[in-house]
PDB file of C-alpha atoms in Angstrom:
ATOM      1  CA  MET A 234      58.218 -47.993  62.115  1.00  0.00           C
ATOM      2  CA  SER A 235      60.622 -45.368  63.103  1.00  0.00           C
ATOM      3  CA  GLU A 236      59.706 -42.122  64.684  1.00  0.00           C
ATOM      4  CA  ARG A 237      60.770 -40.323  61.643  1.00  0.00           C
ATOM      5  CA  SER A 238      58.312 -42.270  59.448  1.00  0.00           C
ATOM      6  CA  LEU A 239      55.546 -41.758  62.001  1.00  0.00           C
ATOM      7  CA  THR A 240      56.154 -38.018  62.024  1.00  0.00           C
ATOM      8  CA  ILE A 241      56.028 -37.865  58.231  1.00  0.00           C
ATOM      9  CA  TRP A 242      52.794 -39.875  58.231  1.00  0.00           C
ATOM     10  CA  LYS A 243      51.275 -37.634  60.901  1.00  0.00           C
ATOM     11  CA  LEU A 244      52.265 -34.539  58.949  1.00  0.00           C
ATOM     12  CA  LEU A 245      50.775 -35.994  55.764  1.00  0.00           C
ATOM     13  CA  VAL A 246      47.504 -36.883  57.516  1.00  0.00           C
ATOM     14  CA  TRP A 247      47.253 -33.443  59.147  1.00  0.00           C
ATOM     15  CA  PHE A 248      48.096 -31.705  55.880  1.00  0.00           C
ATOM     16  CA  THR A 249      45.465 -33.802  54.069  1.00  0.00           C
ATOM     17  CA  LEU A 250      42.829 -33.051  56.711  1.00  0.00           C
ATOM     18  CA  PHE A 251      43.716 -29.355  56.637  1.00  0.00           C
ATOM     19  CA  SER A 252      43.533 -29.341  52.800  1.00  0.00           C
ATOM     20  CA  LEU A 253      40.162 -31.105  52.863  1.00  0.00           C
ATOM     21  CA  ILE A 254      38.747 -28.697  55.465  1.00  0.00           C
ATOM     22  CA  ALA A 255      40.139 -25.646  53.613  1.00  0.00           C
ATOM     23  CA  GLY A 256      38.769 -26.963  50.314  1.00  0.00           C
ATOM     24  CA  GLY A 257      35.388 -27.591  51.961  1.00  0.00           C
ATOM     25  CA  PHE A 258      35.272 -24.022  53.287  1.00  0.00           C
ATOM     26  CA  LYS A 259      36.090 -22.766  49.816  1.00  0.00           C
ATOM     27  CA  LEU A 260      33.673 -25.101  47.967  1.00  0.00           C
ATOM     28  CA  PHE A 261      30.718 -24.752  50.358  1.00  0.00           C
ATOM     29  CA  PRO A 262      29.922 -21.095  49.418  1.00  0.00           C
ATOM     30  CA  MET A 263      30.438 -21.953  45.750  1.00  0.00           C
ATOM     31  CA  ASN A 264      28.018 -24.868  46.109  1.00  0.00           C
ATOM     32  CA  LYS A 265      25.516 -22.588  47.851  1.00  0.00           C
ATOM     33  CA  LYS A 266      25.737 -20.057  44.983  1.00  0.00           C
ATOM     34  CA  TYR A 267      25.328 -22.893  42.491  1.00  0.00           C
ATOM     35  CA  GLN A 268      22.204 -24.132  44.291  1.00  0.00           C
ATOM     36  CA  ASN A 269      20.759 -20.578  44.272  1.00  0.00           C
ATOM     37  CA  ILE A 270      21.438 -20.291  40.538  1.00  0.00           C
ATOM     38  CA  LEU A 271      19.745 -23.646  39.940  1.00  0.00           C
ATOM     39  CA  ALA A 272      16.707 -22.569  41.983  1.00  0.00           C
ATOM     40  CA  LYS A 273      16.376 -19.303  40.062  1.00  0.00           C
ATOM     41  CA  SER A 274      16.809 -20.954  36.680  1.00  0.00           C
ATOM     42  CA  SER A 275      14.186 -23.597  37.399  1.00  0.00           C
ATOM     43  CA  ASN A 276      11.496 -20.867  37.147  1.00  0.00           C
ATOM     44  CA  LEU A 277      13.005 -19.381  33.992  1.00  0.00           C
ATOM     45  CA  LYS A 278      11.188 -20.076  30.719  1.00  0.00           C
ATOM     46  CA  PHE A 279      13.205 -20.070  27.552  1.00  0.00           C
ATOM     47  CA  GLY A 280      11.612 -18.865  24.356  1.00  0.00           C
ATOM     48  CA  THR A 281       9.284 -15.946  23.633  1.00  0.00           C
ATOM     49  CA  ASP A 282       7.132 -14.035  26.038  1.00  0.00           C
ATOM     50  CA  LYS A 283       3.336 -14.051  25.863  1.00  0.00           C
ATOM     51  CA  ALA A 284       2.966 -10.635  24.184  1.00  0.00           C
ATOM     52  CA  LEU A 285       5.295 -11.619  21.365  1.00  0.00           C
ATOM     53  CA  GLU A 286       3.486 -14.935  20.943  1.00  0.00           C
ATOM     54  CA  ASP A 287       0.171 -13.053  20.632  1.00  0.00           C
ATOM     55  CA  VAL A 288       1.597 -10.737  17.966  1.00  0.00           C
ATOM     56  CA  ILE A 289       2.979 -13.679  16.012  1.00  0.00           C
ATOM     57  CA  GLU A 290      -0.349 -15.512  16.264  1.00  0.00           C
ATOM     58  CA  TYR A 291      -2.217 -12.406  15.011  1.00  0.00           C
ATOM     59  CA  LEU A 292       0.176 -12.018  12.069  1.00  0.00           C
ATOM     60  CA  GLU A 293      -0.158 -15.691  11.177  1.00  0.00           C
ATOM     61  CA  LYS A 294      -3.965 -15.358  11.141  1.00  0.00           C
ATOM     62  CA  ARG A 295      -3.720 -12.283   8.900  1.00  0.00           C
ATOM     63  CA  LEU A 296      -1.397 -14.117   6.536  1.00  0.00           C
ATOM     64  CA  GLU A 297      -3.816 -17.034   6.394  1.00  0.00           C
ATOM     65  CA  GLU A 298      -6.735 -14.667   5.667  1.00  0.00           C
ATOM     66  CA  ARG A 299      -4.741 -13.013   2.891  1.00  0.00           C
ATOM     67  CA  SER A 300      -4.176 -16.355   1.245  1.00  0.00           C
ATOM     68  CA  TYR A 301      -7.943 -16.547   0.653  1.00  0.00           C
ATOM     69  CA  TYR A 302      -7.818 -13.456  -1.593  1.00  0.00           C
ATOM     70  CA  GLN A 303      -7.544 -14.148  -5.275  1.00  0.00           C
ATOM     71  CA  PHE A 304      -6.166 -11.487  -7.539  1.00  0.00           C
ATOM     72  CA  ALA A 305      -6.967 -11.600 -11.226  1.00  0.00           C
ATOM     73  CA  LEU A 306      -5.177  -9.454 -13.747  1.00  0.00           C
ATOM     74  CA  ASP A 307      -6.902  -7.873 -16.702  1.00  0.00           C
ATOM     75  CA  LYS A 308      -6.897  -9.911 -19.844  1.00  0.00           C
ATOM     76  CA  GLN A 309      -4.042  -7.893 -21.300  1.00  0.00           C
ATOM     77  CA  PRO A 310      -2.012  -6.264 -18.501  1.00  0.00           C
ATOM     78  CA  MET A 311       0.874  -5.351 -20.809  1.00  0.00           C
ATOM     79  CA  ARG A 312      -1.166  -3.218 -23.234  1.00  0.00           C
ATOM     80  CA  LEU A 313       0.266   0.207 -23.890  1.00  0.00           C
ATOM     81  CA  THR A 314      -3.180   1.802 -23.591  1.00  0.00           C
ATOM     82  CA  ASN A 315      -3.246   0.854 -19.897  1.00  0.00           C
ATOM     83  CA  VAL A 316      -0.598   3.534 -19.377  1.00  0.00           C
ATOM     84  CA  LEU A 317      -0.788   6.038 -22.240  1.00  0.00           C
ATOM     85  CA  THR A 318      -3.709   7.902 -23.721  1.00  0.00           C
ATOM     86  CA  LEU A 319      -3.532   7.546 -27.470  1.00  0.00           C
ATOM     87  CA  ALA A 320      -4.645  10.044 -30.142  1.00  0.00           C
ATOM     88  CA  ASP A 321      -7.984   8.309 -30.624  1.00  0.00           C
ATOM     89  CA  GLY A 322      -8.864   8.886 -26.967  1.00  0.00           C
ATOM     90  CA  THR A 323      -8.332   5.333 -25.751  1.00  0.00           C
ATOM     91  CA  GLY A 324      -6.257   4.719 -22.678  1.00  0.00           C
ATOM     92  CA  PRO A 325      -6.536   4.960 -18.905  1.00  0.00           C
ATOM     93  CA  GLY A 326      -8.643   8.115 -19.002  1.00  0.00           C
ATOM     94  CA  SER A 327     -11.296   6.414 -21.081  1.00  0.00           C
ATOM     95  CA  ARG A 328     -11.850   3.748 -18.421  1.00  0.00           C
ATOM     96  CA  ARG A 329     -12.667   6.134 -15.566  1.00  0.00           C
ATOM     97  CA  SER A 330     -16.408   6.067 -15.925  1.00  0.00           C
ATOM     98  CA  ARG A 331     -17.761   4.608 -19.098  1.00  0.00           C
ATOM     99  CA  SER A 332     -21.196   6.142 -18.564  1.00  0.00           C
ATOM    100  CA  ALA A 333     -19.856   9.706 -18.197  1.00  0.00           C
ATOM    101  CA  LEU A 334     -19.356  11.992 -21.161  1.00  0.00           C
ATOM    102  CA  ARG A 335     -15.702  12.945 -21.501  1.00  0.00           C
ATOM    103  CA  VAL A 336     -13.811  15.186 -23.887  1.00  0.00           C
ATOM    104  CA  ALA A 337     -10.962  13.122 -25.346  1.00  0.00           C
ATOM    105  CA  MET A 338      -9.420  16.013 -27.256  1.00  0.00           C
ATOM    106  CA  ILE A 339     -10.124  19.369 -28.848  1.00  0.00           C
ATOM    107  CA  TYR A 340      -8.427  20.314 -32.090  1.00  0.00           C
ATOM    108  CA  GLN A 341      -8.689  23.136 -34.600  1.00  0.00           C
ATOM    109  CA  SER A 342      -9.384  22.371 -38.235  1.00  0.00           C
ATOM    110  CA  GLN A 343     -10.061  24.976 -40.938  1.00  0.00           C
ATOM    111  CA  GLU A 344     -10.295  27.772 -38.348  1.00  0.00           C
ATOM    112  CA  LYS A 345     -13.014  26.079 -36.314  1.00  0.00           C
ATOM    113  CA  PHE A 346     -12.729  23.897 -33.272  1.00  0.00           C
ATOM    114  CA  GLN A 347     -13.693  20.238 -33.315  1.00  0.00           C
ATOM    115  CA  ALA A 348     -13.838  17.799 -30.427  1.00  0.00           C
ATOM    116  CA  GLN A 349     -13.697  14.105 -29.860  1.00  0.00           C
ATOM    117  CA  LEU A 350     -16.108  12.909 -27.156  1.00  0.00           C
ATOM    118  CA  ASN A 351     -16.234   9.528 -25.403  1.00  0.00           C
ATOM    119  CA  TYR A 352     -19.556   8.301 -24.097  1.00  0.00           C
ATOM    120  CA  ARG A 353     -20.211   4.716 -22.966  1.00  0.00           C
ATOM    121  CA  GLY A 354     -17.382   3.317 -25.043  1.00  0.00           C
ATOM    122  CA  LYS A 355     -18.347   5.154 -28.232  1.00  0.00           C
ATOM    123  CA  VAL A 356     -16.275   7.921 -29.798  1.00  0.00           C
ATOM    124  CA  TYR A 357     -17.996  10.939 -31.394  1.00  0.00           C
ATOM    125  CA  ASN A 358     -16.250  13.581 -33.529  1.00  0.00           C
ATOM    126  CA  VAL A 359     -18.302  16.784 -33.269  1.00  0.00           C
ATOM    127  CA  VAL A 360     -18.330  20.452 -34.234  1.00  0.00           C
ATOM    128  CA  ALA A 361     -20.471  23.258 -32.834  1.00  0.00           C
ATOM    129  CA  GLY A 362     -24.098  22.743 -33.846  1.00  0.00           C
ATOM    130  CA  ASP A 363     -23.972  18.925 -34.007  1.00  0.00           C
ATOM    131  CA  SER A 364     -26.589  16.875 -32.232  1.00  0.00           C
ATOM    132  CA  ILE A 365     -25.734  13.512 -30.669  1.00  0.00           C
ATOM    133  CA  PRO A 366     -28.704  11.196 -30.054  1.00  0.00           C
ATOM    134  CA  ASN A 367     -29.433  10.427 -26.382  1.00  0.00           C
ATOM    135  CA  ILE A 368     -26.714  12.874 -25.313  1.00  0.00           C
ATOM    136  CA  GLY A 369     -27.518  16.400 -26.415  1.00  0.00           C
ATOM    137  CA  ASP A 370     -26.606  19.277 -28.710  1.00  0.00           C
ATOM    138  CA  VAL A 371     -23.126  20.788 -29.020  1.00  0.00           C
ATOM    139  CA  VAL A 372     -23.477  24.547 -28.502  1.00  0.00           C
ATOM    140  CA  LEU A 373     -19.870  25.778 -28.474  1.00  0.00           C
ATOM    141  CA  ILE A 374     -16.352  24.385 -28.695  1.00  0.00           C
ATOM    142  CA  ASP A 375     -13.299  26.421 -27.768  1.00  0.00           C
ATOM    143  CA  LYS A 376      -9.740  25.506 -26.787  1.00  0.00           C
ATOM    144  CA  ASP A 377     -10.634  24.793 -23.133  1.00  0.00           C
ATOM    145  CA  GLN A 378     -14.121  23.293 -23.158  1.00  0.00           C
ATOM    146  CA  VAL A 379     -17.091  21.838 -24.981  1.00  0.00           C
ATOM    147  CA  ILE A 380     -20.483  23.329 -24.082  1.00  0.00           C
ATOM    148  CA  MET A 381     -23.465  21.062 -24.604  1.00  0.00           C
ATOM    149  CA  LYS A 382     -27.166  21.409 -24.022  1.00  0.00           C
ATOM    150  CA  ARG A 383     -28.431  18.296 -22.227  1.00  0.00           C
ATOM    151  CA  GLU A 384     -31.898  17.956 -20.760  1.00  0.00           C
ATOM    152  CA  SER A 385     -32.528  21.734 -20.893  1.00  0.00           C
ATOM    153  CA  LYS A 386     -29.251  22.461 -19.040  1.00  0.00           C
ATOM    154  CA  LEU A 387     -26.058  23.935 -20.393  1.00  0.00           C
ATOM    155  CA  LEU A 388     -23.045  21.888 -19.297  1.00  0.00           C
ATOM    156  CA  SER A 389     -19.396  22.757 -19.798  1.00  0.00           C
ATOM    157  CA  TYR A 390     -17.089  19.751 -20.269  1.00  0.00           C
ATOM    158  CA  PRO A 391     -13.393  20.561 -19.759  1.00  0.00           C
ATOM    159  CA  ALA A 392     -10.684  19.685 -22.264  1.00  0.00           C
ATOM    160  CA  PRO A 393      -8.003  17.218 -21.163  1.00  0.00           C
ATOM    161  CA  GLY A 394      -5.099  18.912 -19.428  1.00  0.00           C
ATOM    162  CA  THR A 395      -7.152  21.714 -17.873  1.00  0.00           C
ATOM    163  CA  ASP A 396      -7.602  22.223 -14.142  1.00  0.00           C
ATOM    164  CA  ARG A 397     -11.192  21.018 -14.106  1.00  0.00           C
ATOM    165  CA  GLU A 398     -11.986  17.327 -14.469  1.00  0.00           C
ATOM    166  CA  THR A 399     -15.778  17.215 -14.195  1.00  0.00           C
ATOM    167  CA  ALA A 400     -18.648  18.821 -16.062  1.00  0.00           C
ATOM    168  CA  GLN A 401     -19.986  22.086 -14.718  1.00  0.00           C
ATOM    169  CA  GLU A 402     -23.443  23.571 -15.194  1.00  0.00           C
ATOM    170  CA  ILE A 403     -23.348  27.108 -16.558  1.00  0.00           C
ATOM    171  CA  GLU A 404     -25.815  29.909 -17.138  1.00  0.00           C
ATOM    172  CA  ILE A 405     -27.027  30.714 -20.632  1.00  0.00           C
ATOM    173  CA  ASN A 406     -25.513  34.244 -20.473  1.00  0.00           C
ATOM    174  CA  ASN A 407     -21.990  32.879 -19.969  1.00  0.00           C
ATOM    175  CA  ALA A 408     -22.154  30.290 -22.748  1.00  0.00           C
ATOM    176  CA  THR A 409     -20.435  32.442 -25.340  1.00  0.00           C
ATOM    177  CA  THR A 410     -18.015  34.351 -23.120  1.00  0.00           C
ATOM    178  CA  ASP A 411     -14.661  33.336 -21.693  1.00  0.00           C
ATOM    179  CA  LYS A 412     -15.776  33.624 -18.042  1.00  0.00           C
ATOM    180  CA  ILE A 413     -16.341  29.880 -17.670  1.00  0.00           C
TER     181      ILE A 413
END
């Protein structure tokens, strides 16, 4: 081999060694960083954290408990009387308490007031002075109330649409005045 070929070979070998050493110096820190990243990621857990898992577990239990509830609709959920009170006193107001006496309406006929009362599912049309068995005597009816004597007490039952909703005991002196 000529000296020229030997020189080229020597230069190629030295250049290769230099390239390998330079590449090693460049790749060694990168490899070290890669190893650090691998070490850190080995402890990393993918997915949800414990608090979120607990919340999800609680919500799943609640959903399972709710599936045990059974809801039953009334026999006729689309009836108009479930929403509106009709002229005969039937409707949502009549289902509040079936054992309570309620004034369905008060109307004036031939210059005297009359009332329609609901008691335990029965409808009574009354005027002042009427007596209803097992309920009491109607003392007075005006545009805002019906006054009845029940069990030796005077009770004022409000008309629908007034501010009061429940019966109120009154004194005998106030029964005929407008102070009630």
